[in-house]
C-alpha atoms as a PDB file:
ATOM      1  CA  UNK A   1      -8.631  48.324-145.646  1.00  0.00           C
ATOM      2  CA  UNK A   2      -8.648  45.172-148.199  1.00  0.00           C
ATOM      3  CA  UNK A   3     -11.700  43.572-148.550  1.00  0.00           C
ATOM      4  CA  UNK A   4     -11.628  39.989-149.982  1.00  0.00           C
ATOM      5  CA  UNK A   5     -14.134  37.185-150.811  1.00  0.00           C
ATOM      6  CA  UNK A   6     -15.669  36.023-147.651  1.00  0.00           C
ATOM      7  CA  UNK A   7     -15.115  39.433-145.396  1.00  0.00           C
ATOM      8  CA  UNK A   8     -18.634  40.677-143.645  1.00  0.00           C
ATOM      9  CA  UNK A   9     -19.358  43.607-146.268  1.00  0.00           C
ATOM     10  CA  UNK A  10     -19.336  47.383-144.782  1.00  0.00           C
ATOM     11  CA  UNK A  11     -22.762  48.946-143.959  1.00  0.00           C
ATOM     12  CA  UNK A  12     -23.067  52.706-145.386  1.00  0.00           C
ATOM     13  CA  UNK A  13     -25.513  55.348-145.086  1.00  0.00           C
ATOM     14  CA  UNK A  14     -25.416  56.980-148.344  1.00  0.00           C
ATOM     15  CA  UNK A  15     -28.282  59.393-150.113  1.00  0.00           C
ATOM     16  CA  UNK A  16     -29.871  58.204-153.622  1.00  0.00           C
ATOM     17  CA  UNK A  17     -31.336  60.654-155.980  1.00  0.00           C
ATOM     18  CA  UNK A  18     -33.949  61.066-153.912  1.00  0.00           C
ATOM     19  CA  UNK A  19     -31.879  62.276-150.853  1.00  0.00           C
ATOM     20  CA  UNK A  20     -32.865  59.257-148.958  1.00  0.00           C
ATOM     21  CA  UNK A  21     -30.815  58.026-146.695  1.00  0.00           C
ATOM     22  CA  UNK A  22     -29.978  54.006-148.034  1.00  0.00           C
ATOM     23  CA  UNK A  23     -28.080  51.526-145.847  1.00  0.00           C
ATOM     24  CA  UNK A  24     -26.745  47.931-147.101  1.00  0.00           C
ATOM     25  CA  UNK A  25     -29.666  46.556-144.962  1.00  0.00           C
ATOM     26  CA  UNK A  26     -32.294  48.411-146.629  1.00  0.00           C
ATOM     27  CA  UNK A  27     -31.324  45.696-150.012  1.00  0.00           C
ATOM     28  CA  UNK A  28     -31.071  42.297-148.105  1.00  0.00           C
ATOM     29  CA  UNK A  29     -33.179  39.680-149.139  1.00  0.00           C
ATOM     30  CA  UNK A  30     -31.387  38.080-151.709  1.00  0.00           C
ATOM     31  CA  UNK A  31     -27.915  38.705-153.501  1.00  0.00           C
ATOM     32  CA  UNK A  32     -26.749  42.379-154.564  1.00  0.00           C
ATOM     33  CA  UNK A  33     -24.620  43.387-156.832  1.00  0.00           C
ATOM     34  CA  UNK A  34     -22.712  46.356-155.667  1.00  0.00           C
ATOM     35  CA  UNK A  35     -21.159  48.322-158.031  1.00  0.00           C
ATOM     36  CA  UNK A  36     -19.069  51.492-157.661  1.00  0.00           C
ATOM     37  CA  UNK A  37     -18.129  53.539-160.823  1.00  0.00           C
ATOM     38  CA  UNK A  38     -15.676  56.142-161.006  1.00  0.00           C
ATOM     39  CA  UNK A  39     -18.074  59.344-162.388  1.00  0.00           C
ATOM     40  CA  UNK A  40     -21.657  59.943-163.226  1.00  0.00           C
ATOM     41  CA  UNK A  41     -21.938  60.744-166.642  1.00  0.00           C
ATOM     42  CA  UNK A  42     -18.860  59.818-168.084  1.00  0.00           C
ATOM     43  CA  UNK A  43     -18.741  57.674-170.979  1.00  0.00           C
ATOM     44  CA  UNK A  44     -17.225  54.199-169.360  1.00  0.00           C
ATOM     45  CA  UNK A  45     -19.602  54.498-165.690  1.00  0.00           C
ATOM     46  CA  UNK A  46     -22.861  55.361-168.646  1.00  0.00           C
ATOM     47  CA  UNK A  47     -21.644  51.846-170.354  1.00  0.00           C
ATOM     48  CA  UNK A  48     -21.444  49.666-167.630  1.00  0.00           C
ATOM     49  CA  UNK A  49     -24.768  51.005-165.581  1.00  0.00           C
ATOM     50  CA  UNK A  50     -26.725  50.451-169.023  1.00  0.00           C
ATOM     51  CA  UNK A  51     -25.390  47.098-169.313  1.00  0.00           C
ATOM     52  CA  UNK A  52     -26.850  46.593-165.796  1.00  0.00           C
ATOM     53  CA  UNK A  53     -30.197  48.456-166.313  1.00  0.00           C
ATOM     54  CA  UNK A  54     -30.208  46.259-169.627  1.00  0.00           C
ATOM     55  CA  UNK A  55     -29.701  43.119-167.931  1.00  0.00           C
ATOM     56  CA  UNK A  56     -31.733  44.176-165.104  1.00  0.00           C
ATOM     57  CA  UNK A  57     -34.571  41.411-165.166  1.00  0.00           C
ATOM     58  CA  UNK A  58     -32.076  38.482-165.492  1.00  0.00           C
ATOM     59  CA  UNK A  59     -30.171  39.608-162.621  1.00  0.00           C
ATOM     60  CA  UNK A  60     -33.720  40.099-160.606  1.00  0.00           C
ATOM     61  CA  UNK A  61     -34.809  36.910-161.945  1.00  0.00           C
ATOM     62  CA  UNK A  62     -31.596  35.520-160.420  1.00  0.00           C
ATOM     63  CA  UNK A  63     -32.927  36.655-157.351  1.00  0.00           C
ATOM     64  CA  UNK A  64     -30.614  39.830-156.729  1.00  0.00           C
ATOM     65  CA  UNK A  65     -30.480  43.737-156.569  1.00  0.00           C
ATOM     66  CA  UNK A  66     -27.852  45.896-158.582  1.00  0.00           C
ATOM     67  CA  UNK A  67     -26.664  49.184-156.571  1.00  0.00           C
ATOM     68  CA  UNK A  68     -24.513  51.623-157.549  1.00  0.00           C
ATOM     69  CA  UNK A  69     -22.164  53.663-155.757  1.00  0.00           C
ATOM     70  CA  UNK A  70     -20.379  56.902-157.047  1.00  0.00           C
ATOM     71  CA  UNK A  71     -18.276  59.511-155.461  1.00  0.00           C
ATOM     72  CA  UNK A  72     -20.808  61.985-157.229  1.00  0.00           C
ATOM     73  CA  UNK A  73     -23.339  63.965-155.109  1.00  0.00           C
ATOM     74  CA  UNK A  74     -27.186  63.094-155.144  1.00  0.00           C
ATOM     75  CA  UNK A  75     -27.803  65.633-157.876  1.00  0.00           C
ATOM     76  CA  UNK A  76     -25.318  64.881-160.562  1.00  0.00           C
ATOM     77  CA  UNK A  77     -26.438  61.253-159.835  1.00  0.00           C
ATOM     78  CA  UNK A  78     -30.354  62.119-160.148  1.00  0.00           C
ATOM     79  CA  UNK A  79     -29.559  63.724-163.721  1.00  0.00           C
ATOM     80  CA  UNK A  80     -27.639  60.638-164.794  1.00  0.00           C
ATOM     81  CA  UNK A  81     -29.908  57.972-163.670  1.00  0.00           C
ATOM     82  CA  UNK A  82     -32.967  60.109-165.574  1.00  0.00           C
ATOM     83  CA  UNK A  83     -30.759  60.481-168.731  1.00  0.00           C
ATOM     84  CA  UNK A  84     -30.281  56.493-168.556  1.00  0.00           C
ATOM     85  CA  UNK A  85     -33.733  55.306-166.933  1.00  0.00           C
ATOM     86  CA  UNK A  86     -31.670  53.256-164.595  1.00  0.00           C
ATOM     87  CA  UNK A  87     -34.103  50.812-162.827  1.00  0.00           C
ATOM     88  CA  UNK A  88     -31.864  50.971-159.566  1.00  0.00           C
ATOM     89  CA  UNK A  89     -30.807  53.051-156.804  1.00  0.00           C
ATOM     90  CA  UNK A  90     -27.513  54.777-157.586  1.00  0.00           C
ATOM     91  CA  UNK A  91     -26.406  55.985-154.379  1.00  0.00           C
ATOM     92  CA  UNK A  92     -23.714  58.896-153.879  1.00  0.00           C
ATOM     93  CA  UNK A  93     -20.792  58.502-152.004  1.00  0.00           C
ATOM     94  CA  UNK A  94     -19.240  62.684-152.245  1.00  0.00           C
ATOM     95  CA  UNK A  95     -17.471  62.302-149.181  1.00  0.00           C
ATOM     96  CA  UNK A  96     -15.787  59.067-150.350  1.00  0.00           C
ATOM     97  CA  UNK A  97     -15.977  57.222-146.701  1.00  0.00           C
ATOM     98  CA  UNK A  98     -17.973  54.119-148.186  1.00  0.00           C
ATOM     99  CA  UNK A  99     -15.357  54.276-150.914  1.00  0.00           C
ATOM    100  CA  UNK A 100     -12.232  53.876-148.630  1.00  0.00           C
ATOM    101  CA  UNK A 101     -14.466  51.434-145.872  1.00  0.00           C
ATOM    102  CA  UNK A 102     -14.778  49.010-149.265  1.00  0.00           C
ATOM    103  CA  UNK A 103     -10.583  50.000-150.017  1.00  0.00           C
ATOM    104  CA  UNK A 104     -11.024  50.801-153.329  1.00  0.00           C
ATOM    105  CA  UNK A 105     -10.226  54.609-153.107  1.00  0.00           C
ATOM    106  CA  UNK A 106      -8.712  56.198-156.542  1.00  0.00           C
ATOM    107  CA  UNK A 107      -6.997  59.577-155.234  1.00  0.00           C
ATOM    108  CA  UNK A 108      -6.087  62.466-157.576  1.00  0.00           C
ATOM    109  CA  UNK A 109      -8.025  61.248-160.791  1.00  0.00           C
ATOM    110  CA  UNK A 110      -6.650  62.555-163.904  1.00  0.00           C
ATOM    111  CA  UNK A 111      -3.592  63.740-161.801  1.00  0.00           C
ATOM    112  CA  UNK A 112      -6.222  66.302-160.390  1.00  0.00           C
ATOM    113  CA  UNK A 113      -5.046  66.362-156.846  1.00  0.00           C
ATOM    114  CA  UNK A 114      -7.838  66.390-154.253  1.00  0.00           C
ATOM    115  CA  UNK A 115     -10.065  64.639-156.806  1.00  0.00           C
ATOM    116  CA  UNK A 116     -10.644  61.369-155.565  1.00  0.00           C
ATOM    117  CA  UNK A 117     -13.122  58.812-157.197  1.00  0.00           C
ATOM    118  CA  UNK A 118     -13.823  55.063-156.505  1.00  0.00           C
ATOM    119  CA  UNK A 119     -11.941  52.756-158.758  1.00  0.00           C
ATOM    120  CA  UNK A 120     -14.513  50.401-161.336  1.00  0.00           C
ATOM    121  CA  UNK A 121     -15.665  47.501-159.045  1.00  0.00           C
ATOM    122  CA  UNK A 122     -18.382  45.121-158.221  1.00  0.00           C
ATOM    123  CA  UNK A 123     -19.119  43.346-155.725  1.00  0.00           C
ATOM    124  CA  UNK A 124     -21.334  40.741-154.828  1.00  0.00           C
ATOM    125  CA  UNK A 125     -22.552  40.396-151.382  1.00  0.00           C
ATOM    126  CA  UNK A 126     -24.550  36.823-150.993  1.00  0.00           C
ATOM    127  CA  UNK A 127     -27.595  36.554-148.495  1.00  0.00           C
ATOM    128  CA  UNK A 128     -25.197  36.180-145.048  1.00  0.00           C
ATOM    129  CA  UNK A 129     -24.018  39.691-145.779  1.00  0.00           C
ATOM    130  CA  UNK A 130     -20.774  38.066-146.508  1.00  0.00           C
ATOM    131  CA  UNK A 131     -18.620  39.507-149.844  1.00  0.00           C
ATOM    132  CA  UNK A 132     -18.964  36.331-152.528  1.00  0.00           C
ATOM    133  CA  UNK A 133     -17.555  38.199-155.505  1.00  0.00           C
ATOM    134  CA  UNK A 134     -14.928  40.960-155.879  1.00  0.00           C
ATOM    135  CA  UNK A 135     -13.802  42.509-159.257  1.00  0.00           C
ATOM    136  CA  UNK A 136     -11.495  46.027-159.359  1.00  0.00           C
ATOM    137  CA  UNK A 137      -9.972  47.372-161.891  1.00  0.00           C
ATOM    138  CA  UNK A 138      -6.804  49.750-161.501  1.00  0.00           C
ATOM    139  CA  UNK A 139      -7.664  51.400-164.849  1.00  0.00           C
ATOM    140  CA  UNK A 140     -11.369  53.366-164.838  1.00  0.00           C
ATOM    141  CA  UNK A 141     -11.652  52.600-168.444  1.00  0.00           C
ATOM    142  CA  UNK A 142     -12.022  48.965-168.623  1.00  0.00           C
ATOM    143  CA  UNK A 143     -14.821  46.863-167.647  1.00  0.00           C
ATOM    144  CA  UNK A 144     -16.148  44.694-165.444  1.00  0.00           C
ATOM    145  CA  UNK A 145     -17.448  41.090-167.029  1.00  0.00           C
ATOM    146  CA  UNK A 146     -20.847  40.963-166.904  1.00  0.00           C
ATOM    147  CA  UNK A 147     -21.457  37.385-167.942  1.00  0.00           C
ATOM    148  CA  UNK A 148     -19.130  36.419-165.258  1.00  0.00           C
ATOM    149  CA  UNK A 149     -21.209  38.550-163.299  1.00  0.00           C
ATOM    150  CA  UNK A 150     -24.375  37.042-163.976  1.00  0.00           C
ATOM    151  CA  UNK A 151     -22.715  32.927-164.291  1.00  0.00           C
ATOM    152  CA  UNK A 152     -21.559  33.985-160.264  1.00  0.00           C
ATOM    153  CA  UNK A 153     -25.584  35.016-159.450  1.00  0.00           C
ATOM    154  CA  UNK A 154     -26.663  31.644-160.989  1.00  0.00           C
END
């Protein structure tokens, strides 16, 4: 399914590196910036979840949450987010159903068939739950903008 700018966003039940159970409601009360990377640890997903934990009290101060999503289990997530000191909940989506709900499935990664990851996105869900900001990228190594990011939270 295609999501675009003004679709109701998809709950999910996913664990964080606590294996607690986290559901889009449990972040509500302001904007959150949802963003799903394609591996924990790798050198691109490390980049861009710094960048967030780095700009972490702007984006709060902006009034909203960053959350990350990867196809990565609880445990390779817990290990990243202590390597980084990420100051958000990176959440792990191993059996890829959030993933595909949000359409932004990435099958056979590295031509590894089977191996499917989420393709580099954010998105921005505003207050009504509605999705206010979408950005996806077809190739894992680039990017998202982050001061288009953070001009869209203002």
């Amino acid at each position: 399914m295609l999501l675009n700018i003004g679709d109701i966003a998809p709950n999910f039940e996913l664990p964080d590196t606590e294996l607690k159970l986290r559901t889009l409601d449990d972040f509500k009360g302001g904007k959150i910036v949802l963003s799903f990377i394609v591996a924990a640890s790798s050198p691109v997903c490390e980049t861009e979840l710094c960048n967030f934990r780095d700009s972490w009290k702007e984006i709060s101060d902006l009034g909203a949450k960053v959350v990350a999503i990867s196809n990565d289990g609880p445990f390779a997530n817990k290990a990243f987010a202590e390597k980084n000191h990420f100051n958000f909940p990176l959440l792990g989506d191993y059996s890829s159903k959030t993933i595909r709900d949000y359409g932004i499935l990435m099958p056979d990664l590295l031509h590894i068939k089977g191996y499917n990851a989420a393709k580099r996105s954010v998105f921005i869900i505003n207050e009504d739950g509605k999705i206010g900001y979408k950005w996806v990228s077809e190739d894992p190594l680039k990017e998202p903008n982050y001061e288009e990011i953070k001009n869209f939270l203002k």
